[in-house]
DNA sequence: TGTACATCAGTGAACGCGCGTTCACTGATGTAC
DNA sequence: TGTACATCAGTGAACGCGCGTTCACTGATGTAC
């Protein structure tokens, strides 16, 4: 039993229940109870450290404390597991954007708040990439884009961007005619900046990153916002 | 011999010489003569089809018609071969930008030509990504960025961007104060747009891509260029 | 309330695969005298 | 100009590795009667 504990056994509710049960120490329950989620969780951890290529079905099963074969009760094949992980990563990206959004206290001045929201969304995107490079890479590793996983607000990363752009138009900061192109451009900038920080610009110290992000978003704003 | 021809044998100068030699058919020369380049070429072909992960040392050797071990005369390990391929890919990216640049006939009006050059550089970047997704992915797969491989003009992809930005400042189209931020922003936009076309935006038909690129570059220009 | 049985969720041994890399070697080349 | 020999560029067999996946199986669960 001790061996089981020291290996990568995950403690689900049912496992804990079993462990606190009185009486002689017996084997863990035959049925895990939440194996699918446990496998995804373990696989997310692998992706966090090494990106999508580091997701290894056998290792995920090992960490959960289950035979490799058991995974095939819940996923038809490895790609299905990877897809599930990618979904989690996209949801985490959305949550990172929401967190940055929540950090801003609205002033009540529509134009100012709309611009601040747009910037927050962009910062949240890039922050997620630099803080969780493995998950960021995994999020965009899917072969085909399916339904977009969602954060706490019920919006996907893309949805949050859209809402921020709508806010700019509503506040009269951005011309409605520019909305479509602005969406592509804004997404491209934050996505590109993310990738550059992880690649060619990885020498930029973390402390300087915020300044680079701000300066870039300034230029974006200048192109997007109505001149007055 | 016929078997040799139908398998993935590369024909270098020395091989051709050997083949056109009169007399009975003998074995190919023991020394390849240009094995390092031949291996990189074969590996580039693998990367073209499947990205950096598709670069397989044994397969590259197989295609050149040489034992896998022979590769170790020229590369210490697989990563070294991958790095060499990445260099080729970065050079090809620069060449793609140069090609787009060469397509534009200067008018002699400095401001107009500077803007056109900037746009051409951006288009060349994104075109390369969409036309050679495998090579594009490989170009940016390097662990650390080293000396930047160079196109026909002697400038790297990054160098070509820099030159275009200098041109904008010289022509009075862009404020010198914006140059630093403009470089990051412009690079981020074209890199991000490239990645999006290969991922979330891959459903956009190829015919519409040029329009999206143009609209995006329009917005970039609006942010960058001096208002008058 | 008890029991038979279909169904579900696990097990563990095994398979084939192709990879990167090492080893001891051999054939070709070029240079010193 | 010829020859000995160090060096360079190949060969082919072999190794260990860890993977995804299949197989025949067994233990647990829940439902019909």
XYZ file of C-alpha atoms (C1' of nucleotides) in Angstrom:
522
model
C 0.000 0.000 0.000
C 2.757 2.402 0.861
C 4.225 1.816 -2.563
C 0.941 2.751 -4.083
C 0.900 5.968 -2.115
C 4.401 7.004 -3.082
C 3.792 6.497 -6.763
C 1.786 8.970 -8.765
C -1.570 7.972 -7.360
C -4.199 10.684 -7.619
C -6.583 11.077 -4.723
C -10.124 11.345 -5.892
C -13.048 11.663 -3.541
C -13.660 7.951 -3.642
C -10.012 7.142 -2.972
C -10.009 9.415 0.056
C -13.172 7.830 1.313
C -11.576 4.449 0.972
C -8.431 5.587 2.802
C -10.260 7.033 5.776
C -12.324 3.926 6.156
C -11.514 2.089 9.394
C -10.278 -1.462 9.476
C -7.349 -3.233 7.842
C -5.649 -1.636 4.843
C -7.028 -3.148 1.680
C -6.532 -2.595 -2.040
C -7.798 0.611 -3.658
C -11.250 0.340 -5.197
C -11.410 -1.517 -8.445
C -13.475 1.211 -10.040
C -11.860 4.597 -10.075
C -15.067 6.548 -10.315
C -13.782 9.496 -12.324
C -11.066 8.050 -14.474
C -11.729 10.104 -17.576
C -11.248 13.388 -15.746
C -8.269 12.041 -13.823
C -6.559 11.035 -17.071
C -7.197 14.426 -18.649
C -5.838 16.114 -15.536
C -2.672 14.022 -15.610
C -2.290 14.637 -19.342
C -2.680 18.387 -18.811
C 0.219 18.180 -16.395
C 2.331 16.467 -19.044
C 1.368 19.103 -21.608
C 2.203 21.854 -19.138
C 5.761 20.626 -18.934
C 6.404 19.665 -22.533
C 3.620 20.738 -24.844
C 1.332 18.477 -26.863
C 4.124 16.084 -27.813
C 4.702 15.275 -24.158
C 1.230 13.842 -23.750
C 1.847 10.120 -23.388
C -1.106 7.864 -22.756
C 0.848 5.295 -20.788
C 2.384 7.943 -18.551
C -0.975 9.562 -17.823
C -2.373 6.166 -16.830
C 0.712 5.489 -14.716
C 0.259 8.761 -12.843
C -3.355 8.021 -12.139
C -2.301 4.603 -10.884
C -4.221 2.637 -13.449
C -3.278 0.263 -16.250
C -2.660 1.797 -19.671
C -5.462 -0.283 -21.067
C -7.993 1.328 -18.769
C -7.654 4.568 -20.716
C -9.252 2.857 -23.703
C -12.527 2.680 -21.797
C -12.668 6.474 -22.050
C -10.729 7.414 -25.176
C -10.683 5.636 -28.487
C -7.045 6.516 -29.037
C -4.305 8.897 -27.993
C -5.463 11.745 -30.294
C -8.801 11.767 -28.496
C -7.039 12.300 -25.194
C -4.930 15.069 -26.709
C -8.060 16.721 -28.046
C -9.612 16.699 -24.584
C -6.455 18.276 -23.174
C -6.471 20.940 -25.886
C -10.004 21.811 -24.825
C -8.867 22.294 -21.248
C -6.061 24.524 -22.454
C -8.376 26.740 -24.486
C -10.631 27.085 -21.464
C -7.629 28.020 -19.329
C -6.662 30.658 -21.885
C -10.141 32.166 -21.639
C -9.879 32.153 -17.852
C -6.564 33.975 -18.006
C -8.188 36.683 -20.104
C -11.116 36.891 -17.698
C -8.746 37.251 -14.771
C -7.034 40.232 -16.367
C -10.426 41.718 -17.132
C -11.516 41.311 -13.529
C -8.433 43.177 -12.340
C -9.688 46.387 -13.874
C -12.062 48.574 -11.903
C -14.388 50.329 -14.368
C -14.482 54.121 -14.148
C -17.933 54.471 -15.663
C -16.525 56.434 -18.565
C -17.528 54.194 -21.504
C -14.692 55.024 -23.876
C -12.060 54.594 -21.203
C -13.522 51.348 -19.931
C -13.896 49.906 -23.412
C -10.263 50.591 -24.227
C -9.126 49.191 -20.891
C -11.136 46.026 -21.493
C -9.567 45.546 -24.898
C -6.109 45.916 -23.440
C -6.880 43.568 -20.561
C -8.050 40.885 -22.945
C -4.849 41.209 -24.930
C -2.658 41.126 -21.856
C -4.445 38.047 -20.538
C -3.783 36.269 -23.807
C -0.064 37.002 -23.878
C 0.369 36.351 -20.166
C -1.127 32.925 -20.516
C 1.291 32.125 -23.309
C 4.371 33.223 -21.386
C 3.288 31.670 -18.100
C 2.038 28.389 -19.520
C 3.930 27.854 -22.754
C 3.192 24.142 -22.775
C -0.541 24.623 -22.380
C -0.559 27.477 -24.887
C 1.127 25.315 -27.505
C -1.289 22.489 -26.764
C -4.322 24.747 -27.082
C -3.500 25.411 -30.711
C -2.261 21.971 -31.648
C -5.670 20.605 -32.631
C -6.077 19.323 -36.161
C -9.457 20.934 -36.622
C -11.093 23.609 -34.545
C -14.295 22.418 -32.958
C -16.627 24.037 -30.460
C -14.578 26.593 -28.573
C -14.178 25.771 -24.875
C -15.262 28.436 -22.565
C -14.107 30.255 -19.409
C -16.056 31.156 -16.292
C -18.009 33.852 -18.132
C -19.320 31.355 -20.658
C -17.273 32.972 -23.409
C -14.353 31.456 -25.277
C -11.075 33.295 -25.779
C -12.330 34.331 -29.175
C -15.694 35.354 -27.683
C -13.996 37.577 -25.122
C -12.087 39.333 -27.879
C -15.296 39.822 -29.850
C -17.063 41.282 -26.844
C -14.220 43.727 -26.219
C -14.381 44.868 -29.839
C -18.146 45.309 -29.616
C -17.552 47.427 -26.547
C -15.201 49.685 -28.492
C -17.774 50.202 -31.243
C -20.569 50.797 -28.732
C -18.480 53.376 -26.908
C -17.808 55.161 -30.183
C -14.074 54.486 -29.899
C -13.887 52.317 -32.997
C -15.630 52.661 -36.340
C -18.141 49.894 -36.966
C -16.716 49.508 -40.466
C -13.412 48.375 -39.005
C -14.815 45.693 -36.738
C -14.187 42.656 -38.920
C -10.639 43.515 -39.849
C -9.952 44.670 -36.291
C -10.812 41.249 -34.923
C -8.311 39.488 -37.150
C -5.675 42.098 -36.563
C -6.063 42.137 -32.791
C -5.991 38.373 -32.581
C -2.966 38.208 -34.853
C -1.068 40.734 -32.733
C -1.624 39.019 -29.403
C -1.057 35.582 -30.858
C 2.066 36.665 -32.686
C 3.452 38.468 -29.679
C 2.868 35.336 -27.626
C 4.743 33.132 -30.066
C 7.596 35.594 -30.386
C 8.071 35.731 -26.631
C 8.335 31.964 -26.618
C 10.697 31.896 -29.591
C 12.794 34.643 -31.180
C 12.074 37.105 -28.351
C 12.662 34.686 -25.488
C 15.796 36.610 -24.572
C 13.637 39.563 -23.527
C 13.656 39.504 -19.714
C 10.299 38.807 -18.097
C 10.400 42.223 -16.429
C 10.530 43.994 -19.785
C 7.757 41.997 -21.338
C 4.932 44.070 -19.857
C 6.433 47.211 -21.393
C 6.729 45.598 -24.802
C 3.144 44.376 -24.591
C 1.915 47.847 -23.635
C 3.862 49.586 -26.385
C 2.532 47.114 -28.940
C -1.049 47.518 -27.771
C -0.591 51.312 -27.980
C 0.222 51.028 -31.653
C -2.705 48.684 -32.194
C -5.004 51.178 -30.537
C -3.754 53.981 -32.725
C -4.720 52.039 -35.805
C -8.078 50.978 -34.460
C -9.447 53.980 -32.662
C -11.328 56.889 -34.191
C -9.228 60.033 -34.388
C -10.563 63.126 -32.773
C 21.339 -0.863 -60.149
C 17.795 -0.383 -61.257
C 16.689 -0.919 -57.695
C 19.058 1.788 -56.627
C 17.538 4.158 -59.131
C 13.976 3.544 -58.066
C 14.701 4.075 -54.415
C 15.305 7.510 -52.979
C 18.839 7.914 -54.290
C 19.894 11.529 -54.757
C 21.959 12.364 -57.832
C 24.910 14.504 -56.971
C 27.474 15.573 -59.533
C 29.734 12.672 -58.670
C 26.908 10.152 -58.887
C 25.964 11.390 -62.341
C 29.563 11.202 -63.452
C 29.715 7.656 -62.253
C 26.517 6.767 -64.081
C 27.586 8.166 -67.434
C 30.906 6.427 -67.268
C 31.208 3.733 -69.963
C 31.876 0.105 -69.179
C 30.121 -2.417 -66.955
C 27.743 -1.192 -64.257
C 29.557 -0.992 -60.930
C 28.672 0.096 -57.416
C 28.139 3.780 -56.625
C 31.187 5.564 -55.264
C 32.055 4.794 -51.692
C 32.424 8.451 -50.864
C 29.348 10.525 -51.478
C 31.176 13.796 -51.839
C 28.513 16.101 -50.460
C 26.725 14.011 -47.885
C 26.117 16.747 -45.366
C 24.205 18.890 -47.829
C 22.388 15.877 -49.243
C 21.195 14.902 -45.774
C 20.006 18.418 -45.004
C 18.168 18.519 -48.330
C 16.434 15.220 -47.626
C 15.587 16.363 -44.106
C 14.137 19.617 -45.471
C 11.840 17.507 -47.619
C 10.689 15.608 -44.545
C 10.095 18.868 -42.678
C 8.178 20.255 -45.636
C 5.668 17.449 -45.367
C 5.365 17.114 -41.628
C 7.138 19.877 -39.752
C 10.121 19.505 -37.418
C 8.777 16.333 -35.814
C 8.878 14.584 -39.166
C 12.631 14.956 -39.445
C 13.924 11.429 -38.949
C 17.631 10.823 -39.239
C 17.289 7.268 -40.492
C 14.792 8.271 -43.159
C 16.985 11.115 -44.396
C 19.915 8.706 -44.703
C 17.675 6.172 -46.450
C 16.601 8.753 -49.013
C 20.165 9.738 -49.737
C 20.998 6.054 -50.150
C 23.465 5.884 -47.313
C 23.611 4.036 -44.011
C 22.115 5.783 -40.993
C 25.505 5.692 -39.327
C 27.054 7.777 -42.060
C 25.067 10.777 -40.853
C 27.117 10.752 -37.656
C 30.177 11.780 -39.661
C 28.446 15.122 -40.249
C 26.090 15.648 -37.305
C 26.703 14.838 -33.685
C 23.074 13.938 -33.133
C 19.592 14.390 -34.524
C 19.091 17.861 -32.972
C 22.095 19.116 -34.916
C 20.497 17.982 -38.161
C 17.225 19.624 -37.165
C 19.055 22.837 -36.404
C 20.654 22.816 -39.849
C 17.223 22.311 -41.405
C 15.781 25.168 -39.351
C 18.509 27.382 -40.768
C 17.501 26.453 -44.301
C 13.894 27.239 -43.451
C 14.732 30.684 -42.099
C 16.713 31.408 -45.251
C 13.753 30.274 -47.364
C 11.495 32.602 -45.398
C 13.820 35.507 -46.167
C 13.813 34.534 -49.843
C 10.031 34.511 -49.897
C 10.010 38.068 -48.556
C 12.616 39.117 -51.107
C 10.524 37.636 -53.895
C 7.509 39.675 -52.910
C 9.714 42.745 -52.683
C 11.071 42.109 -56.166
C 7.542 41.949 -57.569
C 6.995 45.618 -56.844
C 8.113 48.191 -59.388
C 9.175 51.356 -57.509
C 7.435 54.559 -58.535
C 10.191 56.840 -57.342
C 7.843 58.464 -54.850
C 9.641 57.705 -51.577
C 6.624 57.570 -49.284
C 4.689 55.335 -51.634
C 7.606 53.012 -52.251
C 8.418 52.714 -48.556
C 4.865 51.741 -47.715
C 4.754 49.260 -50.581
C 8.004 47.694 -49.413
C 6.656 47.268 -45.905
C 3.539 45.596 -47.214
C 5.523 43.357 -49.550
C 7.707 42.168 -46.702
C 4.632 41.327 -44.646
C 2.933 39.522 -47.505
C 6.057 37.485 -48.212
C 6.152 36.387 -44.594
C 2.543 35.219 -44.470
C 2.701 33.657 -47.937
C 5.639 31.545 -46.919
C 3.752 30.310 -43.871
C 0.661 29.336 -45.831
C 2.539 27.817 -48.755
C 5.134 25.947 -46.712
C 3.548 25.302 -43.342
C 5.985 22.514 -42.538
C 9.038 24.649 -43.241
C 7.526 27.614 -41.432
C 6.942 25.547 -38.309
C 10.465 24.165 -38.539
C 11.993 27.616 -38.904
C 10.747 28.589 -35.467
C 11.269 25.281 -33.727
C 14.842 26.003 -32.651
C 15.615 25.831 -28.959
C 17.756 28.952 -29.022
C 17.988 31.572 -31.708
C 21.454 31.754 -33.189
C 22.840 33.704 -36.125
C 19.941 34.467 -38.432
C 20.205 32.750 -41.825
C 20.024 35.011 -44.739
C 18.327 35.296 -48.159
C 19.779 36.332 -51.500
C 20.090 39.968 -50.400
C 22.294 39.039 -47.465
C 19.562 40.019 -45.039
C 17.622 37.739 -42.722
C 13.846 37.831 -42.450
C 14.243 40.053 -39.443
C 16.773 42.219 -41.315
C 14.363 42.711 -44.197
C 11.694 43.892 -41.787
C 14.141 46.292 -40.168
C 15.151 47.709 -43.523
C 11.529 48.265 -44.490
C 10.916 50.114 -41.238
C 14.003 52.257 -41.763
C 12.621 53.083 -45.188
C 9.389 54.292 -43.636
C 11.214 56.576 -41.233
C 13.522 57.887 -43.967
C 10.555 58.657 -46.197
C 8.930 60.542 -43.354
C 6.009 58.133 -43.266
C 6.701 56.885 -39.774
C 7.862 58.751 -36.679
C 11.355 57.748 -35.610
C 10.099 57.492 -32.032
C 7.835 54.624 -33.013
C 10.473 52.528 -34.706
C 11.287 50.143 -31.881
C 7.707 49.371 -30.951
C 6.763 49.243 -34.630
C 9.246 46.448 -35.260
C 7.781 44.230 -32.564
C 4.252 45.058 -33.553
C 4.784 44.437 -37.260
C 6.569 41.164 -36.619
C 3.863 40.069 -34.219
C 1.113 40.814 -36.722
C 2.610 38.903 -39.614
C 3.695 36.034 -37.404
C 0.341 35.840 -35.682
C -1.574 36.053 -38.943
C 0.579 33.219 -40.266
C -0.138 30.991 -37.303
C -3.841 31.767 -37.372
C -4.109 30.833 -41.041
C -2.508 27.497 -40.210
C -4.712 26.954 -37.155
C -7.954 28.619 -36.097
C -8.364 30.424 -39.411
C -7.539 27.473 -41.658
C -11.152 27.376 -42.786
C -10.645 30.705 -44.568
C -10.425 29.809 -48.281
C -7.073 30.494 -49.894
C -8.703 32.962 -52.261
C -9.860 35.150 -49.389
C -6.554 35.143 -47.582
C -5.004 37.930 -49.653
C -7.929 40.194 -48.766
C -7.598 39.434 -45.072
C -3.858 40.084 -45.207
C -4.411 43.414 -46.988
C -7.106 44.542 -44.570
C -4.903 43.666 -41.632
C -1.899 45.489 -43.065
C -4.137 48.503 -43.668
C -4.926 48.687 -39.981
C -1.270 48.227 -39.096
C -0.370 51.094 -41.399
C -2.929 53.345 -39.817
C -1.325 52.837 -36.449
C 2.186 53.270 -37.728
C 2.033 56.090 -40.205
C 2.209 59.806 -39.436
C -1.146 61.534 -39.803
C -1.391 64.419 -42.139
C -35.861 -8.882 -0.562
C -33.138 -11.926 -2.966
C -31.073 -13.637 -6.964
C -29.564 -14.240 -12.018
C -27.326 -12.093 -15.328
C -26.020 -8.485 -18.708
C -23.087 -4.763 -18.729
C -19.537 -1.894 -17.473
C -14.703 -0.742 -15.938
C -10.900 -2.442 -14.868
C -6.231 -5.951 -15.353
C -1.705 -7.663 -17.131
C 0.864 -9.857 -20.586
C 2.204 -9.337 -25.084
C 3.117 -7.436 -29.834
C 5.318 -4.935 -33.378
C 7.269 -0.821 -34.493
C 10.814 2.384 -35.740
C 13.632 5.163 -33.672
C 18.504 7.192 -32.156
C 22.725 5.622 -31.227
C 26.989 2.561 -30.518
C 30.290 -0.676 -32.040
C 34.006 -2.727 -34.510
C 34.970 -2.700 -39.075
C 36.610 -1.485 -44.080
C 37.347 1.133 -48.232
C 39.137 5.511 -50.197
C 42.017 9.545 -49.991
C 45.795 12.486 -49.490
C 50.273 13.643 -47.764
C 55.396 13.067 -46.258
C 59.427 11.325 -47.710
C 57.407 9.049 -59.159
C 56.386 5.665 -55.994
C 55.146 4.032 -51.609
C 53.831 3.833 -46.459
C 50.654 5.232 -43.560
C 47.546 8.392 -41.007
C 43.154 10.064 -41.611
C 38.710 10.442 -43.242
C 34.077 8.677 -44.759
C 31.679 5.150 -45.186
C 29.276 0.021 -43.685
C 26.061 -3.242 -41.352
C 24.700 -5.592 -37.356
C 22.985 -4.844 -33.005
C 20.957 -2.647 -28.757
C 17.645 -0.801 -25.741
C 13.881 1.980 -25.433
C 9.148 3.258 -24.720
C 5.469 3.810 -27.179
C 0.292 2.819 -28.818
C -2.576 -0.769 -29.123
C -4.747 -5.597 -28.887
C -6.108 -9.594 -26.502
C -8.494 -12.580 -23.417
C -9.560 -12.028 -18.915
C -11.884 -10.720 -14.234
C -14.047 -7.979 -10.690
C -17.844 -4.723 -9.634
C -22.317 -2.814 -10.558
C -27.059 -2.334 -11.447
C -31.423 -3.972 -13.120
C -35.456 -7.304 -14.121
C -38.169 -10.419 -12.073
